Coordinates of C-alpha atoms and ligand atoms in Angstrom, one line a residue:
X1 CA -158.4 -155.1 -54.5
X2 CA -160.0 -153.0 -51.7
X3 CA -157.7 -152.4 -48.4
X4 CA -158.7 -153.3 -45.3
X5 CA -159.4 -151.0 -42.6
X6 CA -157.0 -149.2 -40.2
X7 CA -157.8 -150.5 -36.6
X8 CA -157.8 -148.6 -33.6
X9 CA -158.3 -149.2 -30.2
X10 CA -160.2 -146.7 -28.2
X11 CA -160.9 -145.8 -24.5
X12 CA -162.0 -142.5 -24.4
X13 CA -158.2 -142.1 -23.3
X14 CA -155.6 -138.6 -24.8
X15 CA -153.6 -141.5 -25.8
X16 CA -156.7 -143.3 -28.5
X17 CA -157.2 -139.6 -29.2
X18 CA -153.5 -139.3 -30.6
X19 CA -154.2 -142.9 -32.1
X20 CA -157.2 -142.1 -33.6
X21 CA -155.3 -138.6 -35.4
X22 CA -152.4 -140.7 -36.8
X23 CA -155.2 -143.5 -37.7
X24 CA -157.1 -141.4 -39.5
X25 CA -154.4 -139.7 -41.6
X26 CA -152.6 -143.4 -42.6
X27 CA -156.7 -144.2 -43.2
X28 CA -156.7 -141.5 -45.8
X29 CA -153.2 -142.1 -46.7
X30 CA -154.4 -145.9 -47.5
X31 CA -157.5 -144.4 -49.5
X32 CA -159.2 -147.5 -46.8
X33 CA -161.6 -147.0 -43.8
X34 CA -161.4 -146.4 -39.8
X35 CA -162.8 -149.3 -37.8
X36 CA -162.9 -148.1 -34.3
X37 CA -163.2 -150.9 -31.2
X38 CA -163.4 -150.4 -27.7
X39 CA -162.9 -153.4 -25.3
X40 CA -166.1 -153.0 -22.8
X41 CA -164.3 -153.9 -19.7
X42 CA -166.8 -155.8 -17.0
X43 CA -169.0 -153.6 -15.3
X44 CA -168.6 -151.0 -17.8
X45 CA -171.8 -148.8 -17.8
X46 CA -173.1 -148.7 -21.5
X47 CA -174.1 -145.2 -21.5
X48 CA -170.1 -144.2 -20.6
X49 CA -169.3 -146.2 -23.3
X50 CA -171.5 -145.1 -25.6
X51 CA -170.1 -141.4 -25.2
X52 CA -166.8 -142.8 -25.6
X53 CA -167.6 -144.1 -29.1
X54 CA -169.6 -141.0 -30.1
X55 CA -166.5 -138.8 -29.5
X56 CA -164.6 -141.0 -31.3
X57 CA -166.4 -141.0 -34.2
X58 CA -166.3 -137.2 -34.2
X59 CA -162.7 -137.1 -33.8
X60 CA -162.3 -139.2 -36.7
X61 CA -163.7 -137.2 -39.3
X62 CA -162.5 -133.9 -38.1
X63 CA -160.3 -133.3 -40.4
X64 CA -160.7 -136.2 -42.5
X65 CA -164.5 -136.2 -44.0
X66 CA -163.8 -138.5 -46.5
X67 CA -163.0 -141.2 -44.5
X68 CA -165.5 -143.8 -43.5
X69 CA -165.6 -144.6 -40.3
X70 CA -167.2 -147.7 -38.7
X71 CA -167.3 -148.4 -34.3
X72 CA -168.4 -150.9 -32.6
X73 CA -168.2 -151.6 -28.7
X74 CA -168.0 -155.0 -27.6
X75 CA -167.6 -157.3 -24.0
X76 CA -163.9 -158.6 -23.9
X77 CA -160.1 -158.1 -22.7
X78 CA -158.8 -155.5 -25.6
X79 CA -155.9 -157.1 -26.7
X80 CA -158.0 -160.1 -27.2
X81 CA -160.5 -157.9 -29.4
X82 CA -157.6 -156.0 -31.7
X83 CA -155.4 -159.1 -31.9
X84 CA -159.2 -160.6 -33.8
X85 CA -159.6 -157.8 -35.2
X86 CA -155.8 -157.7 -36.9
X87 CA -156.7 -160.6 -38.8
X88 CA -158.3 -158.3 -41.3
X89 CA -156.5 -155.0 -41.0
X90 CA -154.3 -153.0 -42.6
X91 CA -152.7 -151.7 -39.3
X92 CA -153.7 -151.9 -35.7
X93 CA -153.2 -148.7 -33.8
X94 CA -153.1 -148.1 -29.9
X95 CA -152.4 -145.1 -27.8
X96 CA -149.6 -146.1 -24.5
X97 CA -150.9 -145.6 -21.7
X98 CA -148.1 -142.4 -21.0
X99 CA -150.2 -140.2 -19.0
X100 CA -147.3 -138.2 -18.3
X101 CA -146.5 -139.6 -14.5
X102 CA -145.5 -142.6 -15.6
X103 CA -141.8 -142.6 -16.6
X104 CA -140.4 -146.2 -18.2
X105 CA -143.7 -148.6 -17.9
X106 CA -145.1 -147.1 -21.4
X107 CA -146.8 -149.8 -23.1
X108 CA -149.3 -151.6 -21.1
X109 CA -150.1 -155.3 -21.8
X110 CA -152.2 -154.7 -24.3
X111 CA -149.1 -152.9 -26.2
X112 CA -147.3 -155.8 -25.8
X113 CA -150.1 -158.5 -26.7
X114 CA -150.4 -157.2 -29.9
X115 CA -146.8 -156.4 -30.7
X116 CA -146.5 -160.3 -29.7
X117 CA -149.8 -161.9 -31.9
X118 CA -151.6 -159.2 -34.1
X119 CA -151.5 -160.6 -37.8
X120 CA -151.1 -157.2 -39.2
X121 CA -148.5 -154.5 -38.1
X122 CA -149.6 -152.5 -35.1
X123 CA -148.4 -148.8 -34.1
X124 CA -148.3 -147.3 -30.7
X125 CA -148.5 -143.7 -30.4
X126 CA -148.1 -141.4 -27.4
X127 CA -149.7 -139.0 -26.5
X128 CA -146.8 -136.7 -24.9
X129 CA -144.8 -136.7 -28.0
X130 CA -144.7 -133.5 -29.6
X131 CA -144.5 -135.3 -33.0
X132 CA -142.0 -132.8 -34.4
X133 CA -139.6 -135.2 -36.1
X134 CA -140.2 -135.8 -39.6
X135 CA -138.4 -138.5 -41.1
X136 CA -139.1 -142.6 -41.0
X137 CA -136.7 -144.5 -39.3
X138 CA -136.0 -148.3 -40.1
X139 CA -133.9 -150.8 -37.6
X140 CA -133.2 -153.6 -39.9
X141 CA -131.0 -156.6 -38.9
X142 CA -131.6 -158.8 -42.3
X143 CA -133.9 -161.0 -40.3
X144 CA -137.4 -161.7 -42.1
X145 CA -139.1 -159.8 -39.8
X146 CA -137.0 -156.6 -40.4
X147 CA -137.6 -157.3 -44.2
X148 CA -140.9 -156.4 -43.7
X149 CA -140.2 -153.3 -41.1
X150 CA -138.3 -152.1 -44.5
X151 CA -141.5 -152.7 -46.6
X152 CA -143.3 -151.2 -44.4
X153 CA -141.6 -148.3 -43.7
X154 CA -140.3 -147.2 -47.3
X155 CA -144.4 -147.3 -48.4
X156 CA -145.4 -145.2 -45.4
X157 CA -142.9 -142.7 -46.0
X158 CA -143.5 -142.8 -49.8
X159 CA -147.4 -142.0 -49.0
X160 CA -146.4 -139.2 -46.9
X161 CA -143.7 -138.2 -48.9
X162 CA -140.9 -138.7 -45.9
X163 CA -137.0 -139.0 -45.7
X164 CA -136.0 -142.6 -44.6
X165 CA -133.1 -143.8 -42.5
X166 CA -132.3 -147.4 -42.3
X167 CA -130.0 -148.5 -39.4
X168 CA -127.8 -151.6 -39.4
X169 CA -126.6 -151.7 -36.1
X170 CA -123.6 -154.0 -35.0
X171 CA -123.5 -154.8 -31.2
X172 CA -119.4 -154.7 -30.4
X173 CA -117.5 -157.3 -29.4
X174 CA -119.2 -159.8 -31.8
X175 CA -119.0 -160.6 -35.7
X176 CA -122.2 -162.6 -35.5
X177 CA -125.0 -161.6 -38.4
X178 CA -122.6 -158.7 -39.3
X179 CA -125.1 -156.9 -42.5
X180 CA -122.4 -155.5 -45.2
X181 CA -122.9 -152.6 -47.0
X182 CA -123.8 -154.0 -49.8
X183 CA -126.7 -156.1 -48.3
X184 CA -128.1 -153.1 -46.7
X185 CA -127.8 -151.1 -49.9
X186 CA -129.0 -154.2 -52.0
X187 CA -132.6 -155.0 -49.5
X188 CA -133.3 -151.2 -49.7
X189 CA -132.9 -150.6 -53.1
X190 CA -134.6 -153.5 -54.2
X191 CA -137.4 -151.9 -52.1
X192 CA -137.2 -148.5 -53.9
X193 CA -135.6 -146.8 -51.6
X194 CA -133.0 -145.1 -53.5
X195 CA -133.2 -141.7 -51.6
X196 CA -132.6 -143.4 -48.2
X197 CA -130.1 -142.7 -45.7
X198 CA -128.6 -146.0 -45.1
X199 CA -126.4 -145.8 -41.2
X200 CA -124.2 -148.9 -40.5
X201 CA -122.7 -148.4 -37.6
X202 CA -121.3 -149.9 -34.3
X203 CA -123.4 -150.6 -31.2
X204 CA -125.9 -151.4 -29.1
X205 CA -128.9 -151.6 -31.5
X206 CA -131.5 -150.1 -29.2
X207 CA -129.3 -147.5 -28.1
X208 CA -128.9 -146.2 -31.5
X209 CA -132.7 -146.8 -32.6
X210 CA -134.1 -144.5 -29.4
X211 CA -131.3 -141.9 -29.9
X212 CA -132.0 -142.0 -33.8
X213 CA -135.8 -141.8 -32.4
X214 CA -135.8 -138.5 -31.4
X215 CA -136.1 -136.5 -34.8
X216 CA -138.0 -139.3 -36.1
X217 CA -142.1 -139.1 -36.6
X218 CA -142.4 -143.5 -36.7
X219 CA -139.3 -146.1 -36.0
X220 CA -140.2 -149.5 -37.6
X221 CA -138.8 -152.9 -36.5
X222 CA -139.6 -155.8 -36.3
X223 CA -141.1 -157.9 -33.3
X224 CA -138.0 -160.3 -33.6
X225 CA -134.4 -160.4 -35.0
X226 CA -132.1 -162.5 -35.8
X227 CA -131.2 -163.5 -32.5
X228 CA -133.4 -164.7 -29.8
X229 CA -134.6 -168.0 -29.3
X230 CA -137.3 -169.9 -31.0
X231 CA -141.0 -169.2 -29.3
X232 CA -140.0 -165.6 -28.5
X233 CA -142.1 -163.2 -29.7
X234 CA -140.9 -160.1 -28.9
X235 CA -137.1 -159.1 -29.3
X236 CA -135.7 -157.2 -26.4
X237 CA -134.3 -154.4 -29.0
X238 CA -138.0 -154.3 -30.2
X239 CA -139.1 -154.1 -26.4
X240 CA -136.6 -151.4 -25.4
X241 CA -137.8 -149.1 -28.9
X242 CA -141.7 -149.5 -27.9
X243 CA -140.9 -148.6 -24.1
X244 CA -138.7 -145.9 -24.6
X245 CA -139.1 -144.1 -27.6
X246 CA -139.3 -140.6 -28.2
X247 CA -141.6 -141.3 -31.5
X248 CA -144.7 -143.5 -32.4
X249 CA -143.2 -147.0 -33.3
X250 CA -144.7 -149.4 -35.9
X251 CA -144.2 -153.4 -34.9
X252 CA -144.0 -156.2 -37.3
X253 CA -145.2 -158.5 -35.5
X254 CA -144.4 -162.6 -36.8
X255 CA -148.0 -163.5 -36.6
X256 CA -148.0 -160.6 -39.7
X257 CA -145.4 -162.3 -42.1
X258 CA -146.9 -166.0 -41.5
X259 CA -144.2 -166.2 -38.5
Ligands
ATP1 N1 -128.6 -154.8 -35.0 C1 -129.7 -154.2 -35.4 N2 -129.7 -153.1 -36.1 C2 -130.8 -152.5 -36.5 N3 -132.0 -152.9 -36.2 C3 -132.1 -154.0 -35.4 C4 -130.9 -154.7 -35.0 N4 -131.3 -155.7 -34.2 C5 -132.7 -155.8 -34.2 N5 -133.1 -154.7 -34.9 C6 -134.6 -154.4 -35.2 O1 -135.3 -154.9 -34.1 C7 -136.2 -155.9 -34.5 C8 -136.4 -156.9 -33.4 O2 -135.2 -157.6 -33.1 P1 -134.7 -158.0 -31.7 O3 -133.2 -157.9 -31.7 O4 -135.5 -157.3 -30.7 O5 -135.2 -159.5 -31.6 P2 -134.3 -160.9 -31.6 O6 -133.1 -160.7 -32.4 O7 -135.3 -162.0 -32.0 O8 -134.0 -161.1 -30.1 P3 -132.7 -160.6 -29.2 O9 -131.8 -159.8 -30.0 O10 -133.3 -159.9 -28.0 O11 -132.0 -161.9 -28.7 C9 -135.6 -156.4 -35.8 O12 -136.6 -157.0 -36.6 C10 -135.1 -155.2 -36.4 O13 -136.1 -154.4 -37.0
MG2 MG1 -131.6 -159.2 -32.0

């Protein structure tokens, strides 16, 4: 069966040209195609738009010939665009909107839209990070959702032939949805991930994950946990990672899994 294209979002922005890089390498990775999309936004002058596309399309073949490459510009709000445009992807990617002046507010509603709805997992990039880490890191909590961040993550590093760490992470004070070794060890290896570091440890969960971040090149979780309440969809450990890491993140997001 033929894959569906990688997504990405594009406003002519360094941050959709760092998307559009890591795009076009998982693109290639994925032997699939690059579907570009940028969200006219009203008033928008067509010609502006146009150029925006244009460089796009240049910028994804450097480097990557062989990938096909397909943009389109449309009239619309761009969350509500990608999250469409999820339904038949293999992966949604964005840029953050870190311009550099901006410390904390990284992800812009768009960001957190899809993290919240896309049907298909979405990656946020940033265009500041220097990208130098180079292992996958995986938060995983036992909840569904992280069952698929540990899919997800062992295939991407396996593709790019990538050390894995998998963090269990137990907030102190509290014996709720305590993951035992052997659980950890039995969800990865089931997965094929026999080479992966697996890091049980106490603490805040998102502390760990962002400190664990920084010799990382993606962190993958999942949108929610195991906690939370029902009609959340976005955990707060998954919205501290996306805010604050110091490494693209990948989001499963519940729309993804049939959540
Ligand atoms: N204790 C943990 N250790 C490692 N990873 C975790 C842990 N908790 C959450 N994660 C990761 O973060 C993802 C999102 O979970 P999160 O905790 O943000 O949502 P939640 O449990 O639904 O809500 P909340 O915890 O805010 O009440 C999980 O799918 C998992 O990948
Ligand atoms: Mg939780």
């Amino acid at each position: 069966m033929s894959r569906r294209p990688v997504v990405v979002g594009i406003d002519g922005s360094p941050a959709a040209d760092v998307a559009i890089r890591w795009a076009r390498r998982e693109a290639s990775s994925l032997g699939t195609r690059l579907r570009l999309i940028h969200a006219l936004t009203p008033g928008e002058d067509r010609s502006r738009s146009a150029g925006i596309v244009e460089d796009a399309v240049a910028l994804a073949h450097d480097g990557e010939p062989d990938v096909t490459v397909d943009a389109e510009a449309e009239p619309g709000r761009p969350s509500t665009l990608l999250v469409k445009a999820s339904a038949d992807a293999e992966i949604v990617v964005i840029g953050s909107r870190g311009l550099g002046v901006m410390v904390g507010a990284l992800l812009g509603s768009t960001g957190l839209d899809l993290a919240a709805n896309a049907r298909c997992p979405m990656v946020v990039v940033r265009p500041d990070l220097a990208g130098t880490g180079d292992r996958v890191v995986i938060g995983y909590d036992g909840s569904s959702a992280s069952e698929s961040a540990l899919s997800f993550g062992l295939d991407h590093a396996h593709r790019h032939d990538l050390p894995v760490r998998v963090v269990a992470a137990q907030p102190v004070g509290t014996e709720l949805h305590r993951i035992t070794d052997a659980e950890l060890q039995d969800a990865v290896h089931r997965r094929g991930g026999h080479d992966a570091e697996l890091i049980q440890i106490s603490g805040h969960p998102a502390e760990h994950l962002l400190q664990l971040s920084t010799d990382a090149c993606l962190t993958v979780l999942g949108a929610r946990g195991r906690g939370g309440f029902s009609g959340m969809l976005i955990g707060s450990v998954c919205q501290t990672v996306l805010q604050h890491a110091h490494c693209p993140v990948a989001i499963i997001p519940a729309a993804a899994i049939g959540g």
